[in-house]
Structure formats: C-alpha cells, structure tokens
C-alpha cells in the first residue's frame, strides 16, 4: 500500500518533472528559434550591406573588384561566418578564384535572377569525419538586368548549438535541484498532513479496541483540525450510544434471565444463538444447537418455514406431564434483508390446561349430580301420575323419595353456591377471637348422638391450655362438623373417633382421627378436589355431595390456615386443621 507521504512526494516529483519538461522545451525552442532567426538575419544583412555599398554605374571589371574588396573587408569580422562571391555560373571568384562550382539551392535560385525566399540549411562533412551544420543565403548582383555575380553568405551553427547545449544543461541542473527541493518540500508537507492523520488512526484503533473516552487535541484549525473535532464528537456519541445499547442489552438479559417463559433464539440457518435459563427447564437442550435438534421430536418441522411476512405461530405440545405453548415468531437480522431467524417463546400452560380440564370436569360433575335426583323425582312423579297416587301407601313412599331427592338437590345447590361465593370472595368472614378448643369440643358434643347411632365412640381429648385463633366461628364450626361428620360417615359400626386440639409452634392444630375405612393412597392427593369421592355409591348413600372437603379447604385457606390428611386403607384416617394462633 502506498502511503499518503509516498504519494505526495511522488506527485510533487512528477509535477516538477512535467513542469520542467514543458517549460524547458518551451524555453529551449524559444532560444533556438531566436538564435537561428538572428543568424539568418545576419546572413541576409551581410549580403544586403554589400549590395547597398555598390556604385550603380561601375563597369563590370570594377564591380568585380569592388565586390571582392567589400567582401574581404566585412568577411574578416566573424570567424564562423563567411561571405563568398560566385560568377553567374556558380564558379567561385572570392576568396578562392578557381574552378570550384557551388550549386547550392540558394545559389541556383540567385543565378536564375531571383532572391531565395529563405535561408537554407546544410550539412558538411569535415576532414576528421565529423559533421558541421550550417546555414547559407545568396543574392544575385545584376549588371544591365542580367545576373553577373552571386553573393553568398554562410555561417556554421556550432555557436548556436553550443549555446543551446548550455541552456539545456542549465535547465537539467535546475530540474535536478528542483526535484530534490520538491522531494524535501513534499516530505515536509506530507509529514504535516499525515502526522495528525496518523494520530487519528492510532486513536481510532484505540476506540475500536474499546477505549471510548479518548479526546484528541485538534492542533490546528484546518480541515484536519475539524476532522479531529468531528472525530471527538463521534467518539463521544459512540460512547453514549454504546452505553445505551449496553444498558438496553443488560436490561433485556435481566428480563430474559428472570422470566419464567423459556426463550430460544435461532438464526437464519437454524443455529441456536441465545437461550435463557428457563428454556432449559422445558427442553433438555444439552449439546443440541439447531432448531431441528431441539424440536424434531415435538413439532412437525415441515410445517414450519417462517418468512418475513408470516405472523407468529403457536403450537401446544405435551411433554413430561406438562403442557407447553410454543410460540414461534420470525425476526429479522438487520444486516441482510432476507435473513430471517426464529424466536421461540415457551410458556408453561399446564395450570391453565388443568384448570380448563377441571372446569369441564366440574360442569360434567354438576350435570351428573343434578341429573340423578331429577331423573328419580321425574320417574316417581310420573308413576304417581299414571295412577299410583290412589294408593296412599305407595304415594306416601314415593313422595318421601321425591322429598329426600329434592333435599339432596337443595344441599347440592347450596354447596355449589357456597363454593361459588368462596371462589368469588363474596362471603364476608366475620373474624373474631375464637376459643378453638371450646368450639371443637362443642361440635364433638353435638355429634355424640350420631355416633351412638352407629355404635361408635367419639371423644374429645381435653387440652390443658386455652388456644385462641382469629376466625369466623360459623365457618370454622362448618369445617369441623364436616370433618367429624365424615369420620362418622366413613367408619364402620363400633369405630373410635378421637378429636383433639393442640399447639404446634404458632398454630392450633385440630386433629380428627378415626379407625374407619381409610382412603387409598392414590386417592389421597385428590381428596380435596370438587366432587371427588373415593366410593361414590357410599358417599351418595350417606347424602354426601363430594363438595364438603373442597369447601372446608377453601374456608381454612381463607383463614390463612392449612388442612391436610393422612390415611391408610382399612386402618383409619386423620385430618389436621392448622389455624394460626392469636398472639
Ligand atoms: P362427601 O360429601 O362425599 O362426604 P367430602 O368432600 O366431604 O364429600 O369427602 C370426599 C370424599 O372423601 C368422601 O366421599 C370419602 O370418600 C372420602 N372421605 C372423607 N373423609 C373420610 C374419612 N374420614 N375416612 C374415609 N374416607 C373419607
């Protein structure tokens, strides 16, 4: 790469050479032309002077002598100069009379009686073999309108050539000196120009390396100074923009890092370029690095070919007992227009799906629970209508069934309304300090008669300390009754039911245990679900709706407490109700 310095020096040198060549050629041409013109004039003048000095009425013999005298008088003036006299045939008369004939063009023209238009150029070979250039001219001398003599002047051009050579030498020397000076000046100029540029380059490299706080001294007020100032502004702006980008990036990373949805970003070639920690919880990404590798087991990849115009695509997949919503959105790499990558957002919609399923199940359950008594009522009523009403015994029995089925429906609707109110937080809890031991023992007392009916024993184990909780008395009583009632319902005759209230850390724990039928282990986690019953027939026979425990759970949770169960089939069940003690 040629540096600016080299280019500047080169430019200067070429410029000097060109200027010198052009001007040198011009000067030399001018000098040469003018020298030759002077020489030509001298040649013509020499003849003209001789012609002017001739007397017009001189006889031929005298004229010849006069010409010789005049020529010899003038000819001695210059050494490279000679004037010769020829007769009308071209034979030399002066300085050497003899039979030497000169038939140069100018002489021939003069013999014909005309003056040559121009001085002629000639070349002669010396005895040593060298060549001498010369210029010559001639004019006729007329006697009675006839050519009698020809005056011929001739001059070698050696002195002119010498002068020209001198001039060329001087110009060449000047070129060399000018070249040296131009190189030095070029170097100096290049240095003053490139020094700040080098400084700029050095700092630009530093900026590229991440040092963005650089401020440069403009040094001069010229264009380079202006460039330096612009550069400073650019570095400052770049610093600001990068800080903003960095902050934005950090913000996004923090958002991606902490969001519960998984994010996977793939470039246009399908390579994984970004993933957030949450994505690892949904997919075992491990060493997988392409869209295909991650999703081939879960998505129909042929369906997925996103392009710029296409909108987000959603797919719901089920993986490891979870429902995931896979949202595929195209995104554009800024650099190349058709570079479309994919952003995959993975949302865990298990809860949502389960809720949806629960809702469906709930509606189905409600319909089913209501249909049974309605069908019974309808069939009994129809039987009565077709005539059985006349039989007082049958009608009494049928009406009794209709009544009890109506009661069942009333209880069911009541429980459903209760649950709905609890869900919508429409029940106002009248919170007050409650003596929980007293409240529980009262419930037990009320159930004693019921237990006796089933030959069961129910006993309340008195606690030493008085435990007080904050709660709605009626609601807590409702819960305890439900649990104690269940213990009686779901235990065989002769079973023992024990109820106690104890303190555990900051909680009062109501424990209701029976040695009844127990609950199978697989049913235990679902026992608090709406309409969930271990033995549907038994529950229905007992007048249960399958909503009691669900309501109990809601009420206790509204109080900030917990309800749990332990059970073993055929051994018995224990319910724990934990309520926070009042300090
Ligand atoms: P139900 O109205 O059927 O009693 P619950 O919600 O009160 O509804 O109880 C749900 C189911 O839990 C009951 O159907 C029963 O199968 C089971 N269950 C509740 N308590 C006991 C218990 N103490 N022993 C055995 N099973 C019980």
Short mmCIF file of C-alpha atoms in Angstrom, two decimals, residues 38-459:
data_model
loop_
_atom_site.label_atom_id
_atom_site.label_comp_id
_atom_site.label_asym_id
_atom_site.label_seq_id
_atom_site.Cartn_x
_atom_site.Cartn_y
_atom_site.Cartn_z
CA UNK A 38 19.34 36.27 -35.60
CA UNK A 39 21.77 34.13 -37.56
CA UNK A 40 19.53 34.21 -40.62
CA UNK A 41 19.17 37.98 -40.36
CA UNK A 42 22.91 38.34 -40.08
CA UNK A 43 23.36 36.22 -43.20
CA UNK A 44 20.87 38.35 -45.11
CA UNK A 45 22.19 41.60 -43.67
CA UNK A 46 25.77 40.74 -44.66
CA UNK A 47 24.71 40.49 -48.31
CA UNK A 48 22.39 43.49 -48.03
CA UNK A 49 25.21 45.71 -46.70
CA UNK A 50 27.49 44.67 -49.56
CA UNK A 51 24.72 45.30 -52.11
CA UNK A 52 23.95 48.72 -50.65
CA UNK A 53 27.60 49.85 -50.88
CA UNK A 54 27.91 49.11 -54.64
CA UNK A 55 28.06 52.03 -57.04
CA UNK A 56 25.44 51.69 -59.73
CA UNK A 57 27.42 52.87 -62.74
CA UNK A 58 30.57 50.91 -62.20
CA UNK A 59 31.88 48.86 -65.13
CA UNK A 60 31.93 45.10 -64.89
CA UNK A 61 35.64 44.91 -64.20
CA UNK A 62 35.48 47.48 -61.46
CA UNK A 63 32.36 45.91 -59.97
CA UNK A 64 34.10 42.61 -59.60
CA UNK A 65 36.99 44.29 -57.79
CA UNK A 66 34.66 46.39 -55.64
CA UNK A 67 32.73 43.30 -54.62
CA UNK A 68 35.93 41.48 -53.68
CA UNK A 69 37.13 44.44 -51.66
CA UNK A 70 33.87 44.92 -49.80
CA UNK A 71 33.51 41.23 -49.09
CA UNK A 72 37.06 40.84 -47.87
CA UNK A 73 36.63 43.94 -45.69
CA UNK A 74 33.50 42.53 -43.99
CA UNK A 75 34.33 38.89 -44.06
CA UNK A 76 37.11 39.19 -41.54
CA UNK A 77 34.63 40.35 -38.84
CA UNK A 78 33.38 36.94 -37.72
CA UNK A 79 35.20 33.65 -37.67
CA UNK A 80 32.26 31.20 -38.14
CA UNK A 81 30.97 33.43 -40.76
CA UNK A 82 31.98 33.73 -44.44
CA UNK A 83 30.87 35.68 -47.46
CA UNK A 84 31.77 34.29 -50.87
CA UNK A 85 31.41 35.59 -54.39
CA UNK A 86 30.41 33.46 -57.36
CA UNK A 87 30.04 34.23 -61.03
CA UNK A 88 26.79 33.77 -62.98
CA UNK A 89 27.58 30.10 -63.50
CA UNK A 90 28.29 29.31 -59.89
CA UNK A 91 32.08 29.29 -60.03
CA UNK A 92 33.79 30.74 -57.01
CA UNK A 93 35.54 34.06 -57.51
CA UNK A 94 36.31 35.03 -53.95
CA UNK A 95 38.09 34.11 -51.76
CA UNK A 96 39.45 31.36 -53.93
CA UNK A 97 39.34 32.05 -57.64
CA UNK A 98 39.33 28.75 -59.38
CA UNK A 99 37.01 26.34 -60.93
CA UNK A 100 35.10 25.31 -57.82
CA UNK A 101 31.46 25.25 -58.62
CA UNK A 102 28.84 25.60 -55.91
CA UNK A 103 25.35 24.59 -56.85
CA UNK A 104 23.59 25.02 -53.53
CA UNK A 105 19.93 25.66 -53.90
CA UNK A 106 20.22 29.33 -52.84
CA UNK A 107 22.98 29.90 -55.47
CA UNK A 108 20.98 28.22 -58.25
CA UNK A 109 17.94 30.38 -57.35
CA UNK A 110 20.14 33.51 -57.42
CA UNK A 111 21.64 32.54 -60.81
CA UNK A 112 18.12 32.45 -62.16
CA UNK A 113 17.84 36.10 -61.13
CA UNK A 114 15.55 35.60 -58.08
CA UNK A 115 16.19 36.16 -54.39
CA UNK A 116 15.79 32.89 -52.41
CA UNK A 117 12.75 33.04 -50.14
CA UNK A 118 14.52 31.70 -47.10
CA UNK A 119 17.91 30.95 -45.65
CA UNK A 120 18.84 27.32 -46.42
CA UNK A 121 20.17 24.65 -44.08
CA UNK A 122 23.10 22.47 -44.93
CA UNK A 123 25.45 19.84 -43.59
CA UNK A 124 29.09 19.33 -44.42
CA UNK A 125 31.50 16.63 -43.58
CA UNK A 126 34.80 17.67 -42.10
CA UNK A 127 38.11 16.06 -42.88
CA UNK A 128 38.07 14.29 -39.50
CA UNK A 129 34.70 12.76 -40.37
CA UNK A 130 32.66 14.96 -38.07
CA UNK A 131 29.68 16.80 -39.35
CA UNK A 132 29.10 20.53 -39.21
CA UNK A 133 25.72 22.09 -39.74
CA UNK A 134 25.48 25.42 -41.42
CA UNK A 135 23.02 27.92 -42.89
CA UNK A 136 23.52 29.86 -46.09
CA UNK A 137 21.94 32.55 -48.22
CA UNK A 138 22.69 34.16 -51.62
CA UNK A 139 21.57 37.11 -53.68
CA UNK A 140 22.31 37.95 -57.33
CA UNK A 141 24.18 41.08 -58.43
CA UNK A 142 22.68 42.35 -61.69
CA UNK A 143 24.52 44.18 -64.43
CA UNK A 144 22.16 45.57 -67.05
CA UNK A 145 19.38 43.34 -65.72
CA UNK A 146 21.43 40.20 -66.07
CA UNK A 147 22.93 38.14 -63.32
CA UNK A 148 26.66 38.87 -63.25
CA UNK A 149 27.62 37.67 -59.77
CA UNK A 150 26.13 35.89 -56.78
CA UNK A 151 26.99 36.99 -53.22
CA UNK A 152 26.82 34.04 -50.95
CA UNK A 153 26.86 34.13 -47.14
CA UNK A 154 27.30 31.09 -44.95
CA UNK A 155 27.56 30.51 -41.18
CA UNK A 156 28.06 27.37 -39.15
CA UNK A 157 25.52 26.80 -36.39
CA UNK A 158 28.07 25.44 -33.86
CA UNK A 159 27.95 28.50 -31.60
CA UNK A 160 24.12 28.41 -31.61
CA UNK A 161 24.20 24.68 -30.85
CA UNK A 162 26.76 25.28 -28.09
CA UNK A 163 24.54 27.92 -26.56
CA UNK A 164 21.57 25.59 -26.74
CA UNK A 165 23.54 22.80 -25.09
CA UNK A 166 24.49 25.20 -22.32
CA UNK A 167 20.86 26.15 -21.83
CA UNK A 168 19.76 22.51 -21.76
CA UNK A 169 22.48 21.79 -19.18
CA UNK A 170 21.32 24.68 -17.03
CA UNK A 171 17.71 23.56 -17.30
CA UNK A 172 18.63 19.93 -16.49
CA UNK A 173 20.60 21.09 -13.44
CA UNK A 174 17.60 23.17 -12.39
CA UNK A 175 15.37 20.09 -12.81
CA UNK A 176 17.61 18.05 -10.53
CA UNK A 177 17.77 20.84 -7.91
CA UNK A 178 14.01 21.38 -8.22
CA UNK A 179 13.44 17.65 -7.85
CA UNK A 180 15.47 17.48 -4.66
CA UNK A 181 13.73 20.59 -3.31
CA UNK A 182 10.31 19.23 -4.36
CA UNK A 183 11.03 15.92 -2.65
CA UNK A 184 12.08 17.69 0.55
CA UNK A 185 9.07 20.01 0.40
CA UNK A 186 6.76 17.09 -0.45
CA UNK A 187 8.09 15.16 2.51
CA UNK A 188 7.65 18.15 4.83
CA UNK A 189 4.13 18.78 3.56
CA UNK A 190 3.27 15.10 3.71
CA UNK A 191 4.53 14.99 7.27
CA UNK A 192 2.47 17.97 8.37
CA UNK A 193 -0.55 16.42 6.67
CA UNK A 194 -0.09 12.82 7.74
CA UNK A 195 1.05 13.42 11.33
CA UNK A 196 -2.47 14.34 12.54
CA UNK A 197 -3.92 11.60 10.33
CA UNK A 198 -1.56 9.08 11.92
CA UNK A 199 -2.63 10.38 15.32
CA UNK A 200 -6.27 9.96 14.29
CA UNK A 201 -5.64 6.44 13.03
CA UNK A 202 -3.89 5.49 16.27
CA UNK A 203 -6.80 6.76 18.32
CA UNK A 204 -9.37 5.20 16.00
CA UNK A 205 -7.64 1.87 16.65
CA UNK A 206 -7.87 2.51 20.39
CA UNK A 207 -11.58 3.28 20.03
CA UNK A 208 -12.04 0.11 18.02
CA UNK A 209 -10.34 -1.66 20.91
CA UNK A 210 -12.93 -0.32 23.33
CA UNK A 211 -11.28 2.84 24.73
CA UNK A 212 -14.12 5.22 24.11
CA UNK A 213 -13.15 8.05 26.44
CA UNK A 214 -10.47 9.42 24.13
CA UNK A 215 -10.44 13.16 23.47
CA UNK A 216 -7.92 14.38 20.88
CA UNK A 217 -6.26 17.79 20.59
CA UNK A 218 -7.28 19.36 17.25
CA UNK A 219 -3.77 21.00 16.99
CA UNK A 220 -4.81 23.20 14.05
CA UNK A 221 -7.87 24.99 12.78
CA UNK A 222 -7.68 23.49 9.29
CA UNK A 223 -9.71 20.67 7.78
CA UNK A 224 -7.75 18.08 9.75
CA UNK A 225 -8.43 20.02 12.95
CA UNK A 226 -12.10 19.99 12.00
CA UNK A 227 -11.89 16.27 11.30
CA UNK A 228 -10.34 15.73 14.74
CA UNK A 229 -13.16 17.69 16.38
CA UNK A 230 -15.72 15.66 14.41
CA UNK A 231 -13.89 12.55 15.45
CA UNK A 232 -14.09 13.60 19.13
CA UNK A 233 -17.83 14.21 18.75
CA UNK A 234 -18.21 10.86 17.02
CA UNK A 235 -16.31 9.05 19.80
CA UNK A 236 -18.47 10.79 22.41
CA UNK A 237 -21.68 9.90 20.60
CA UNK A 238 -20.44 6.36 20.07
CA UNK A 239 -19.65 6.09 23.77
CA UNK A 240 -23.13 7.36 24.63
CA UNK A 241 -24.86 5.09 22.13
CA UNK A 242 -22.83 2.08 23.22
CA UNK A 243 -23.63 2.79 26.88
CA UNK A 244 -27.31 2.95 25.96
CA UNK A 245 -27.05 -0.25 23.93
CA UNK A 246 -25.15 -1.90 26.78
CA UNK A 247 -27.79 -0.80 29.32
CA UNK A 248 -30.54 -1.98 27.00
CA UNK A 249 -28.75 -5.30 26.50
CA UNK A 250 -28.31 -5.74 30.25
CA UNK A 251 -31.95 -4.93 30.79
CA UNK A 252 -33.03 -7.45 28.18
CA UNK A 253 -30.66 -10.06 29.57
CA UNK A 254 -32.04 -9.50 33.06
CA UNK A 255 -35.58 -9.81 31.70
CA UNK A 256 -34.73 -12.94 29.73
CA UNK A 257 -32.75 -14.36 32.63
CA UNK A 258 -35.53 -13.96 35.15
CA UNK A 259 -38.60 -14.60 33.12
CA UNK A 260 -40.41 -17.86 33.69
CA UNK A 261 -41.11 -18.33 29.99
CA UNK A 262 -38.36 -20.02 28.01
CA UNK A 263 -36.73 -18.08 25.18
CA UNK A 264 -34.69 -19.68 22.41
CA UNK A 265 -33.30 -17.64 19.54
CA UNK A 266 -32.22 -19.27 16.28
CA UNK A 267 -30.50 -17.54 13.37
CA UNK A 268 -31.50 -17.87 9.73
CA UNK A 269 -29.53 -21.12 9.43
CA UNK A 270 -31.44 -22.54 12.37
CA UNK A 271 -28.46 -22.39 14.77
CA UNK A 272 -29.18 -21.67 18.40
CA UNK A 273 -27.72 -18.26 19.24
CA UNK A 274 -29.40 -17.46 22.54
CA UNK A 275 -31.22 -19.28 25.29
CA UNK A 276 -32.44 -18.19 28.69
CA UNK A 277 -32.20 -20.34 31.83
CA UNK A 278 -35.95 -21.03 31.89
CA UNK A 279 -35.80 -22.74 28.48
CA UNK A 280 -33.63 -25.47 30.00
CA UNK A 281 -36.47 -26.38 32.35
CA UNK A 282 -38.74 -27.22 29.43
CA UNK A 283 -36.34 -28.82 26.99
CA UNK A 284 -33.24 -30.84 27.57
CA UNK A 285 -31.12 -28.71 25.26
CA UNK A 286 -27.73 -30.03 26.34
CA UNK A 287 -25.43 -30.05 23.32
CA UNK A 288 -28.24 -29.52 20.83
CA UNK A 289 -27.50 -26.50 18.78
CA UNK A 290 -30.07 -26.33 16.00
CA UNK A 291 -33.78 -25.74 15.76
CA UNK A 292 -34.18 -29.20 14.22
CA UNK A 293 -32.33 -30.97 17.01
CA UNK A 294 -34.33 -29.24 19.74
CA UNK A 295 -37.79 -29.57 18.22
CA UNK A 296 -37.74 -32.56 15.86
CA UNK A 297 -39.42 -34.83 18.44
CA UNK A 298 -42.12 -32.32 19.23
CA UNK A 299 -43.03 -30.30 16.16
CA UNK A 300 -43.83 -31.10 12.57
CA UNK A 301 -40.85 -29.28 11.12
CA UNK A 302 -42.22 -29.34 7.56
CA UNK A 303 -44.99 -27.02 8.69
CA UNK A 304 -42.53 -24.53 9.98
CA UNK A 305 -40.97 -22.30 7.43
CA UNK A 306 -41.18 -18.80 8.67
CA UNK A 307 -40.67 -15.84 6.50
CA UNK A 308 -40.80 -12.12 6.98
CA UNK A 309 -44.48 -11.67 6.23
CA UNK A 310 -45.69 -14.54 8.32
CA UNK A 311 -47.03 -13.92 11.74
CA UNK A 312 -46.42 -15.74 14.98
CA UNK A 313 -47.24 -19.45 15.01
CA UNK A 314 -48.49 -21.28 18.08
CA UNK A 315 -48.19 -24.96 18.89
CA UNK A 316 -49.35 -26.65 22.08
CA UNK A 317 -47.36 -29.74 22.98
CA UNK A 318 -47.44 -32.10 25.94
CA UNK A 319 -44.07 -33.03 27.41
CA UNK A 320 -43.21 -34.65 30.74
CA UNK A 321 -46.76 -34.20 32.14
CA UNK A 322 -46.68 -30.59 31.18
CA UNK A 323 -48.48 -28.61 28.55
CA UNK A 324 -46.26 -26.14 26.71
CA UNK A 325 -47.31 -23.38 24.39
CA UNK A 326 -44.59 -22.98 21.76
CA UNK A 327 -44.77 -19.60 20.16
CA UNK A 328 -42.64 -19.16 17.01
CA UNK A 329 -42.02 -15.65 15.82
CA UNK A 330 -39.88 -14.62 12.86
CA UNK A 331 -37.32 -11.91 13.38
CA UNK A 332 -35.10 -10.11 11.00
CA UNK A 333 -31.35 -9.75 11.24
CA UNK A 334 -30.76 -6.10 10.41
CA UNK A 335 -27.76 -6.60 8.20
CA UNK A 336 -29.26 -8.68 5.44
CA UNK A 337 -32.85 -8.23 4.49
CA UNK A 338 -33.76 -11.83 3.85
CA UNK A 339 -32.01 -13.12 6.91
CA UNK A 340 -34.95 -14.37 8.94
CA UNK A 341 -34.36 -16.08 12.27
CA UNK A 342 -36.82 -17.60 14.74
CA UNK A 343 -37.55 -16.57 18.29
CA UNK A 344 -39.20 -19.35 20.24
CA UNK A 345 -41.13 -18.45 23.39
CA UNK A 346 -42.04 -21.43 25.55
CA UNK A 347 -44.84 -20.96 28.05
CA UNK A 348 -45.88 -23.49 30.65
CA UNK A 349 -49.66 -23.62 30.29
CA UNK A 350 -50.11 -26.76 32.42
CA UNK A 351 -52.02 -24.88 35.12
CA UNK A 352 -54.18 -23.22 32.55
CA UNK A 353 -54.86 -26.54 30.81
CA UNK A 354 -55.56 -28.32 34.11
CA UNK A 355 -57.90 -25.52 35.12
CA UNK A 356 -59.65 -25.87 31.79
CA UNK A 357 -59.95 -29.61 32.34
CA UNK A 358 -61.16 -29.08 35.91
CA UNK A 359 -63.78 -26.66 34.68
CA UNK A 360 -65.01 -29.14 32.09
CA UNK A 361 -64.98 -31.92 34.67
CA UNK A 362 -66.79 -29.67 37.13
CA UNK A 363 -69.55 -28.87 34.67
CA UNK A 364 -69.88 -32.56 33.81
CA UNK A 365 -70.00 -33.44 37.52
CA UNK A 366 -72.61 -30.82 38.33
CA UNK A 367 -74.79 -32.00 35.42
CA UNK A 368 -74.38 -35.59 36.51
CA UNK A 369 -75.09 -34.88 40.20
CA UNK A 370 -78.23 -32.94 39.32
CA UNK A 371 -79.45 -35.39 36.71
CA UNK A 372 -79.64 -38.31 39.17
CA UNK A 373 -82.13 -36.71 41.62
CA UNK A 374 -84.04 -35.08 38.78
CA UNK A 375 -84.44 -38.42 37.00
CA UNK A 376 -85.55 -40.06 40.25
CA UNK A 377 -88.04 -37.26 41.01
CA UNK A 378 -89.39 -37.36 37.45
CA UNK A 379 -89.85 -41.13 37.35
CA UNK A 380 -91.55 -41.22 40.76
CA UNK A 381 -93.80 -38.29 39.85
CA UNK A 382 -94.73 -39.98 36.53
CA UNK A 383 -95.55 -43.23 38.31
CA UNK A 384 -97.77 -41.31 40.69
CA UNK A 385 -99.46 -39.52 37.81
CA UNK A 386 -100.32 -42.71 35.94
CA UNK A 387 -102.45 -43.90 38.88
CA UNK A 388 -100.32 -44.96 41.82
CA UNK A 389 -101.41 -41.74 43.57
CA UNK A 390 -104.59 -43.52 44.57
CA UNK A 391 -102.60 -45.95 46.66
CA UNK A 392 -101.93 -43.93 49.84
CA UNK A 393 -99.08 -46.16 50.90
CA UNK A 394 -97.19 -46.06 47.63
CA UNK A 395 -97.82 -42.34 47.15
CA UNK A 396 -96.52 -41.63 50.67
CA UNK A 397 -93.38 -43.62 49.96
CA UNK A 398 -92.89 -42.05 46.53
CA UNK A 399 -93.49 -38.55 47.85
CA UNK A 400 -90.97 -39.30 50.60
CA UNK A 401 -88.37 -40.23 47.92
CA UNK A 402 -89.24 -37.10 45.92
CA UNK A 403 -88.81 -35.04 49.05
CA UNK A 404 -85.46 -36.57 50.00
CA UNK A 405 -84.18 -36.21 46.39
CA UNK A 406 -85.28 -32.56 46.47
CA UNK A 407 -83.39 -32.15 49.72
CA UNK A 408 -80.35 -33.68 48.07
CA UNK A 409 -80.64 -31.20 45.26
CA UNK A 410 -81.08 -28.36 47.73
CA UNK A 411 -77.94 -29.44 49.59
CA UNK A 412 -76.05 -29.77 46.31
CA UNK A 413 -77.16 -26.37 45.04
CA UNK A 414 -76.42 -24.87 48.46
CA UNK A 415 -72.89 -26.33 48.43
CA UNK A 416 -72.31 -25.15 44.87
CA UNK A 417 -73.43 -21.64 45.72
CA UNK A 418 -71.20 -21.71 48.76
CA UNK A 419 -68.21 -22.70 46.68
CA UNK A 420 -69.00 -20.12 44.03
CA UNK A 421 -69.21 -17.42 46.70
CA UNK A 422 -65.91 -18.58 48.19
CA UNK A 423 -64.32 -18.50 44.71
CA UNK A 424 -65.61 -15.04 44.03
CA UNK A 425 -64.79 -13.84 47.53
CA UNK A 426 -68.40 -12.89 48.08
CA UNK A 427 -68.51 -14.30 51.61
CA UNK A 428 -67.72 -11.85 54.35
CA UNK A 429 -65.88 -13.58 57.13
CA UNK A 430 -66.77 -12.16 60.50
CA UNK A 431 -63.44 -12.52 62.14
CA UNK A 432 -63.23 -12.61 65.94
CA UNK A 433 -61.04 -14.29 68.55
CA UNK A 434 -62.24 -17.84 68.99
CA UNK A 435 -61.58 -20.34 71.77
CA UNK A 436 -60.83 -23.12 69.32
CA UNK A 437 -60.74 -25.88 71.99
CA UNK A 438 -64.17 -24.94 73.22
CA UNK A 439 -65.53 -24.64 69.68
CA UNK A 440 -64.24 -28.09 68.73
CA UNK A 441 -65.48 -29.80 71.90
CA UNK A 442 -68.96 -28.29 71.28
CA UNK A 443 -69.03 -29.82 67.76
CA UNK A 444 -67.92 -33.20 69.15
CA UNK A 445 -70.63 -32.97 71.79
CA UNK A 446 -73.28 -32.39 69.09
CA UNK A 447 -72.11 -35.42 67.09
CA UNK A 448 -72.19 -37.81 70.03
CA UNK A 449 -75.81 -38.81 69.34
CA UNK A 450 -74.95 -39.52 65.71
CA UNK A 451 -72.03 -41.69 66.75
CA UNK A 452 -74.11 -43.61 69.19
CA UNK A 453 -76.48 -44.42 66.30
CA UNK A 454 -73.61 -46.25 64.63
CA UNK A 455 -72.41 -47.70 67.93
CA UNK A 456 -69.28 -45.58 67.52
CA UNK A 457 -67.40 -43.76 70.23
CA UNK A 458 -66.30 -40.21 69.80
CA UNK A 459 -64.16 -38.50 72.34
#
